[in-house]
mmCIF file of C-alpha atoms in Angstrom:
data_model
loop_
_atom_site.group_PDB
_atom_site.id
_atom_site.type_symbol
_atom_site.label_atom_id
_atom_site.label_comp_id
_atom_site.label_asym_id
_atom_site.label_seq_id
_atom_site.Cartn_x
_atom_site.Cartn_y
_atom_site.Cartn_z
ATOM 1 C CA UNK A 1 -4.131 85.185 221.598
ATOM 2 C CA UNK A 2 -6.814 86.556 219.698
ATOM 3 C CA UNK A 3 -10.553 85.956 219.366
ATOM 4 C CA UNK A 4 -10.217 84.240 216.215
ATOM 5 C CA UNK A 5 -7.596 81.657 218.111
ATOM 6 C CA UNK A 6 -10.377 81.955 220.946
ATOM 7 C CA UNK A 7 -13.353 80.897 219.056
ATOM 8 C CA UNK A 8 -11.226 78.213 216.810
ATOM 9 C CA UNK A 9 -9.961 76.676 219.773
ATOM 10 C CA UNK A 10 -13.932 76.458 221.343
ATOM 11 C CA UNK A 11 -14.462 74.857 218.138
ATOM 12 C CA UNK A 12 -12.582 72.628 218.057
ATOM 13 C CA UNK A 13 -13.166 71.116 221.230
ATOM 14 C CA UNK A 14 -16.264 70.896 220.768
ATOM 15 C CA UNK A 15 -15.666 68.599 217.491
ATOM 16 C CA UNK A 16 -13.891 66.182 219.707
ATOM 17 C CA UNK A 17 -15.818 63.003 220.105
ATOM 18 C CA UNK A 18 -17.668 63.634 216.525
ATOM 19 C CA UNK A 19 -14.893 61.534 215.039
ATOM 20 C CA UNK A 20 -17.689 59.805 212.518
ATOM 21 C CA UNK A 21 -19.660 62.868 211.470
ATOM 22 C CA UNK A 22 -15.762 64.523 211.032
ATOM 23 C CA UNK A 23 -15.296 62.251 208.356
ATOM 24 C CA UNK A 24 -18.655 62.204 206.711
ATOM 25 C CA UNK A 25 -18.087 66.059 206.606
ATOM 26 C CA UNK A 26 -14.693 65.741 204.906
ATOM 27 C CA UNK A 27 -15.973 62.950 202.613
ATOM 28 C CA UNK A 28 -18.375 65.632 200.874
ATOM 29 C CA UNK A 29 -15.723 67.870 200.480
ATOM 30 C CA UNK A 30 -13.520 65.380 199.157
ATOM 31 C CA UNK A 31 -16.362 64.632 196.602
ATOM 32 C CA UNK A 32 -16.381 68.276 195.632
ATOM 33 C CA UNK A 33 -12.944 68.350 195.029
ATOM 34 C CA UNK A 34 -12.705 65.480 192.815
ATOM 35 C CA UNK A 35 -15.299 66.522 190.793
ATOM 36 C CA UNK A 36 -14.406 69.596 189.970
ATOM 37 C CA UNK A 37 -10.871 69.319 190.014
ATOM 38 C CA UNK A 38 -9.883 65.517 188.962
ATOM 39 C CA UNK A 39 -8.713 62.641 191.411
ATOM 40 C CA UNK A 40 -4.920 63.321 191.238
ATOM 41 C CA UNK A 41 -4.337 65.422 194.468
ATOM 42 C CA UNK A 42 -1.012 66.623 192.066
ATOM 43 C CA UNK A 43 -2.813 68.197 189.781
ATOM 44 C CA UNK A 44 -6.068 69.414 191.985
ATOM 45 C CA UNK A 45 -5.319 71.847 194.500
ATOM 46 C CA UNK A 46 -8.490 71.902 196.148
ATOM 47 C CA UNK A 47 -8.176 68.175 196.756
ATOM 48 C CA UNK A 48 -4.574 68.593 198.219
ATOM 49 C CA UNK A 49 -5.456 70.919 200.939
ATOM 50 C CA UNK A 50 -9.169 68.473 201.799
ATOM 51 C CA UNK A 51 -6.444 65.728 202.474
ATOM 52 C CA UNK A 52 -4.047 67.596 204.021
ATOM 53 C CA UNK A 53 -7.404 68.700 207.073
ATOM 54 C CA UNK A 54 -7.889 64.874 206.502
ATOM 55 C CA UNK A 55 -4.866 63.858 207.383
ATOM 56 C CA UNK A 56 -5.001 66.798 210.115
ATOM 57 C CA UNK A 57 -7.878 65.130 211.269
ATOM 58 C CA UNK A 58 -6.652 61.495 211.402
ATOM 59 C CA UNK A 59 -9.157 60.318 208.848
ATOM 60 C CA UNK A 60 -7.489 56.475 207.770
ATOM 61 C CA UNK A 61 -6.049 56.583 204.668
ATOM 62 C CA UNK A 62 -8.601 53.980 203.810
ATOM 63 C CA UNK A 63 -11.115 56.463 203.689
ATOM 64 C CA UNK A 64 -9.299 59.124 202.383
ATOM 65 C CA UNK A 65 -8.687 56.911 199.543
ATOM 66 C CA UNK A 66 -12.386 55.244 199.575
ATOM 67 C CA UNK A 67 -13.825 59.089 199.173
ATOM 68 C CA UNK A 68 -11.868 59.965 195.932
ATOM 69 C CA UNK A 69 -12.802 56.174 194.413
ATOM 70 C CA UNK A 70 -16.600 57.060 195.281
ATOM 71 C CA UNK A 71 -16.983 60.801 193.749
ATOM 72 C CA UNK A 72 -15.549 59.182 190.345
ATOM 73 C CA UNK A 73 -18.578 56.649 190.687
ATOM 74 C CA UNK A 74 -21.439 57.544 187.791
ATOM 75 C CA UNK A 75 -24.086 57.608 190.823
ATOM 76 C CA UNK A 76 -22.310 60.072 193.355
ATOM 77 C CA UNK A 77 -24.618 62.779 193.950
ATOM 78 C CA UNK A 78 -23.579 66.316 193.779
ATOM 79 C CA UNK A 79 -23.599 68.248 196.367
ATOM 80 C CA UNK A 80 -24.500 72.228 196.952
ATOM 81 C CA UNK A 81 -23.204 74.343 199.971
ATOM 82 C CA UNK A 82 -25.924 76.451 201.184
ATOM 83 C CA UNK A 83 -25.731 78.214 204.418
ATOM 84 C CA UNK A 84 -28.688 79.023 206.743
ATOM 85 C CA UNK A 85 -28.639 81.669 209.186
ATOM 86 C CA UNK A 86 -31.147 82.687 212.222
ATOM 87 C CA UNK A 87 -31.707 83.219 215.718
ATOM 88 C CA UNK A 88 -31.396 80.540 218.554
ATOM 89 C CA UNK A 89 -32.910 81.228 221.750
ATOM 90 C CA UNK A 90 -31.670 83.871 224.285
ATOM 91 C CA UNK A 91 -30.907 85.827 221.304
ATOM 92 C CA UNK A 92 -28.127 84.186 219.961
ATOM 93 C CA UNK A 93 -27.345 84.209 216.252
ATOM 94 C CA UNK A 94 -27.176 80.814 214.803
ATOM 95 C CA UNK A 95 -24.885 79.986 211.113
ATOM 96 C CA UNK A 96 -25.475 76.895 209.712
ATOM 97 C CA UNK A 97 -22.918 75.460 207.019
ATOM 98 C CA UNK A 98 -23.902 72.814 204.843
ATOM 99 C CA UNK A 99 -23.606 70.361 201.967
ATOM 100 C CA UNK A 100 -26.656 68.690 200.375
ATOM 101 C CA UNK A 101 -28.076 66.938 196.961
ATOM 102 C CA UNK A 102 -31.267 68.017 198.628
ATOM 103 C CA UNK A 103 -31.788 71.279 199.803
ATOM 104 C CA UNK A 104 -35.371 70.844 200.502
ATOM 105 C CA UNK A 105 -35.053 68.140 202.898
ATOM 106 C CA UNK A 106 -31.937 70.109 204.156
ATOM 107 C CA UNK A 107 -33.304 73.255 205.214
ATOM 108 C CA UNK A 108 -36.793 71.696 206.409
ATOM 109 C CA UNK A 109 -34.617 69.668 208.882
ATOM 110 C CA UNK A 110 -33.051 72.860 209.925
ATOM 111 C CA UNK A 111 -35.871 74.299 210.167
ATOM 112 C CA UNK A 112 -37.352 72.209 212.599
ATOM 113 C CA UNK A 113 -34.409 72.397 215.076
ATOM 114 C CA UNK A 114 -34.588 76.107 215.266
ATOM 115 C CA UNK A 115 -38.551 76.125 215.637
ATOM 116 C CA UNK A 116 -38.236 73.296 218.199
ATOM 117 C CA UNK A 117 -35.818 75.497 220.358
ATOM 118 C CA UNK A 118 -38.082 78.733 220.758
ATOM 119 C CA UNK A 119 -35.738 80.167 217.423
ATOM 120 C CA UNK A 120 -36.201 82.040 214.004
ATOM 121 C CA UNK A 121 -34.673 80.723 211.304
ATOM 122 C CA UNK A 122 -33.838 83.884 208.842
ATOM 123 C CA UNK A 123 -33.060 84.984 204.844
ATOM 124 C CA UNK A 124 -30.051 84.700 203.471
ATOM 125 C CA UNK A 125 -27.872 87.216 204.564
ATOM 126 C CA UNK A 126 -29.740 89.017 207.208
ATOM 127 C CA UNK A 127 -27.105 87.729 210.063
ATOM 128 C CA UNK A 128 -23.749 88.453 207.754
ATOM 129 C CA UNK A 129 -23.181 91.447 209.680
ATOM 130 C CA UNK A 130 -22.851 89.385 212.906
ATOM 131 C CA UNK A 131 -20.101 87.309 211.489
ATOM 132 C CA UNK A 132 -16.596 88.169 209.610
ATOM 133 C CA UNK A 133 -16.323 85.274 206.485
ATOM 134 C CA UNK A 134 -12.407 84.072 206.292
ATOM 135 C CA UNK A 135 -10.719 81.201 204.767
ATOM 136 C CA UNK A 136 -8.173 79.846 207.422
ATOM 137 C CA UNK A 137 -5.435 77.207 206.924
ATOM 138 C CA UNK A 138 -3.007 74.794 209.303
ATOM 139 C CA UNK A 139 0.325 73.958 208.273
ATOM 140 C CA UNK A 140 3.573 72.778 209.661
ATOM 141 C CA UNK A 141 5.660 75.548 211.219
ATOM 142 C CA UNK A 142 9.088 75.748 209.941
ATOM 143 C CA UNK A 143 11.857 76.747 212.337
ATOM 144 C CA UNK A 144 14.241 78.306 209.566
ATOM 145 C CA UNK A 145 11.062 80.920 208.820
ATOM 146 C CA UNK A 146 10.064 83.965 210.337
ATOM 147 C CA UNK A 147 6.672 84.127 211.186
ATOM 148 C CA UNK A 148 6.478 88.461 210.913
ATOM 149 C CA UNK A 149 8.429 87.852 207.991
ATOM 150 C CA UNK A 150 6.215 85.245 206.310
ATOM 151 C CA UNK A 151 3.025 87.279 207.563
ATOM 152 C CA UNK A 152 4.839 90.476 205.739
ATOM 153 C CA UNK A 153 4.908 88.915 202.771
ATOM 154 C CA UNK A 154 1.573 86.852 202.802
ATOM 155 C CA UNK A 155 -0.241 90.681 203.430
ATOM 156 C CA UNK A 156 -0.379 91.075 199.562
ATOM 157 C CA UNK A 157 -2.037 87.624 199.148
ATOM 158 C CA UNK A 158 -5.202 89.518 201.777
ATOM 159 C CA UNK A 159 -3.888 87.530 204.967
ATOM 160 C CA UNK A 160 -4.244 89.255 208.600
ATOM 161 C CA UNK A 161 -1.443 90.044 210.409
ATOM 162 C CA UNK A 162 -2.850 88.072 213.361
ATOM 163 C CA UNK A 163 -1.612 84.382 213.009
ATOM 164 C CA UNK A 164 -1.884 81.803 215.650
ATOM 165 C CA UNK A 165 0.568 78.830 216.882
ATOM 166 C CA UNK A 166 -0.201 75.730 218.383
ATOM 167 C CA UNK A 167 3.063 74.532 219.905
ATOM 168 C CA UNK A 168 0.992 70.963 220.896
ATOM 169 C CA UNK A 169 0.794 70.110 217.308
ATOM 170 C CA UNK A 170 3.373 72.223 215.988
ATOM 171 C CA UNK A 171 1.016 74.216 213.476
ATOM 172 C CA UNK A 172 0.569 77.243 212.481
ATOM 173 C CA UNK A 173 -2.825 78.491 211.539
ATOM 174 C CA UNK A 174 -3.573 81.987 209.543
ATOM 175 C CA UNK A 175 -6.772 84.028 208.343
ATOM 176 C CA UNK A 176 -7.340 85.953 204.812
ATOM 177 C CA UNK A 177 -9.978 86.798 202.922
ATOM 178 C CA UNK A 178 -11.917 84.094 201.634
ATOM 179 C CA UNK A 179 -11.867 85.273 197.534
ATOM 180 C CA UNK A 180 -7.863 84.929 197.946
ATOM 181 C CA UNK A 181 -8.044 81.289 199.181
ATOM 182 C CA UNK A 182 -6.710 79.951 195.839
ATOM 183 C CA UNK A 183 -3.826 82.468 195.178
ATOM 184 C CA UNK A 184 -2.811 81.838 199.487
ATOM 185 C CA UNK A 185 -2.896 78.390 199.191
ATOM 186 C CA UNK A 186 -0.467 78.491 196.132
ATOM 187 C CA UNK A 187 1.677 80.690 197.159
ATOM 188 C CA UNK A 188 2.202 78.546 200.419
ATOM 189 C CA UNK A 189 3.063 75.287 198.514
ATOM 190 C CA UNK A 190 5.363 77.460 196.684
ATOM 191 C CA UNK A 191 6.880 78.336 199.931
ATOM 192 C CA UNK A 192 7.677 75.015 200.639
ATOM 193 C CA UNK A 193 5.201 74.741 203.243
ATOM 194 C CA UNK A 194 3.598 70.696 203.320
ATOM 195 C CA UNK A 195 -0.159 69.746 203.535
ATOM 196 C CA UNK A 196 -1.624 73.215 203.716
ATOM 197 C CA UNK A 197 -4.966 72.506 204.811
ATOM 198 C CA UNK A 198 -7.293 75.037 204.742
ATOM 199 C CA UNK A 199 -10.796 75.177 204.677
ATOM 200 C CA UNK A 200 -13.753 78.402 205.717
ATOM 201 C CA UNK A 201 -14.899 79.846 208.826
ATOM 202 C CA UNK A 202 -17.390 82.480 210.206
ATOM 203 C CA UNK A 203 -16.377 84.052 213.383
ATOM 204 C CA UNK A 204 -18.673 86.082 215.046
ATOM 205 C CA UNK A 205 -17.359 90.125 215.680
ATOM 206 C CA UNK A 206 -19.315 90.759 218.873
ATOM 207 C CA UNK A 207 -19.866 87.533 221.201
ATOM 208 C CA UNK A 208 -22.750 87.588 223.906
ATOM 209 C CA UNK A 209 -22.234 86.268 227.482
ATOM 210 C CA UNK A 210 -24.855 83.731 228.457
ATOM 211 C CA UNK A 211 -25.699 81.908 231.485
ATOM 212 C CA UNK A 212 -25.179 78.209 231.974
ATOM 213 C CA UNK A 213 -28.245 77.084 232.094
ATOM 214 C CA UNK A 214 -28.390 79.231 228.475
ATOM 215 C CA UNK A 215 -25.360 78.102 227.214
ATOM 216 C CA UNK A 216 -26.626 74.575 227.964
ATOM 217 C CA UNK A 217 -29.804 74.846 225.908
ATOM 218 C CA UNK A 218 -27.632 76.521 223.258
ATOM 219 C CA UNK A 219 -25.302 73.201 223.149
ATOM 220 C CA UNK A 220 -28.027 71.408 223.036
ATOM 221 C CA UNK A 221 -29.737 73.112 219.611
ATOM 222 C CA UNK A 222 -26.220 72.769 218.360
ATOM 223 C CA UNK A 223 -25.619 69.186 218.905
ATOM 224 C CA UNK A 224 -28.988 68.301 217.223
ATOM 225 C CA UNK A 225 -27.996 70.723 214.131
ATOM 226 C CA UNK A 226 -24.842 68.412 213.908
ATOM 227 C CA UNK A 227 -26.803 65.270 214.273
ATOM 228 C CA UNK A 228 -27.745 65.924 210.695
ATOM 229 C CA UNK A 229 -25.214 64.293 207.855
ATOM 230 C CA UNK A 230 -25.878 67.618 205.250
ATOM 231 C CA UNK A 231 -24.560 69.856 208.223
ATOM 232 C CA UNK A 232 -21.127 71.183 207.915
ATOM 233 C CA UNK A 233 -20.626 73.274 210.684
ATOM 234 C CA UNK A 234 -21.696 75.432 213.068
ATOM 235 C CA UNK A 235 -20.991 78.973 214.159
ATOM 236 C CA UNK A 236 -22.607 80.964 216.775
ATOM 237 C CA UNK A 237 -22.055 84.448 218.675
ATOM 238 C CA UNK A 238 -22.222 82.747 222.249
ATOM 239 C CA UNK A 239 -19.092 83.155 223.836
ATOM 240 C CA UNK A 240 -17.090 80.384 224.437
ATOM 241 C CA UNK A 241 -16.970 78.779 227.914
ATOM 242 C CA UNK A 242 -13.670 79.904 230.186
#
């Protein structure tokens, strides 16, 4: 397995038991979607593969359905991604992804988390080297295709040869580069391949050890970066726990 699969996996155990801020997350995106692409997930791409991680997810259809009904309100707010980037403590490099009508408020609230944990919250772009930027999506393996075969022929679409499987959920999940998202995500569909979802990802190229009384302050700065409703995600180089 490789360290994408490694880090994702981290990831996405840590995400477990953040059910609520999971769907407050995907309900911006959702937003997003709709407003730039229309409400009929037929027509809008973009919206498609949000409710296919939705339904990934095990967001209620309720929702789902309540998120597209609320970006075509006159008052939904539009939101910005902006992405903030710095150092935690012990030297670990911090990404934070987020979504906001209020960047202000936004990065003075990140801002405070990283000064409150002994950190150094950078400029734009000054930890990019740290990280590789992919677009990744989940979808249902098929047993009639080859998976070298299929990664053959998604190569000219910018994917990586290195794919993961999750036999658990049956899934498989790939990595390309992020300005061919569009062109990957059609040519999937096309494929015949059913709720695609796929969504972006930072992983970091050179993780650092820690100790666990490190790694537990770490968590901690994390947790209360993830507290806040305009946070998305968040990446850092600490490698994940065995």
């Amino acid at each position: 397995m490789g360290r994408a699969f490694e880090y994702r996996k981290a990831a996405k155990m840590k995400r477990w038991g953040h059910m609520a801020k999971t769907f407050t997350r995907l309900g911006k995106q959702i937003a997003i979607a709709v407003k730039s692409g229309g409400p009929d997930a037929e027509t809008n791409p973009t919206l498609r593969s949000v409710i296919a991680t939705c339904k990934r997810e095990n967001m209620p259809k309720d929702n789902i359905e309540r998120a597209i009904k609320n970006a075509m309100g006159k008052d939904q707010s539009d939101y910005k991604g902006m992405t903030y980037e710095g150092y935690g403590p012990h030297g670990i490099a911090v990404f934070v992804d987020t979504l906001t009508d209020n960047t202000t408020r936004t990065v003075a609230d990140v801002r405070s988390v990283f000064n409150k944990f002994g950190g150094n919250l950078g400029t734009t772009g000054s930890l990019a080297f740290l990280f590789d930027h992919k677009c990744v999506f989940t979808f249902k393996k098929k047993d009639s295709v080859d998976m070298e075969e299929l990664i053959l022929d998604l190569i000219d679409f910018n994917v990586e040869d290195e794919f993961d499987e999750d036999p658990e959920e049956g899934t498989v999940t790939i990595y390309g580069d992020p300005k061919s998202y569009a062109a990957i995500q059609k040519h999937l569909e096309e494929l015949g391949f059913e709720e695609v979802g796929g969504d972006f990802t930072y992983i970091p190229n050179d993780q650092k050890d820690v100790t666990p009384e490190q790694r537990e302050t770490l968590d901690k700065m994390v947790e209360r970066l993830e507290e806040f409703d305009d946070v998305q995600n968040v990446y850092t180089n600490m490698k994940p726990e065995e």
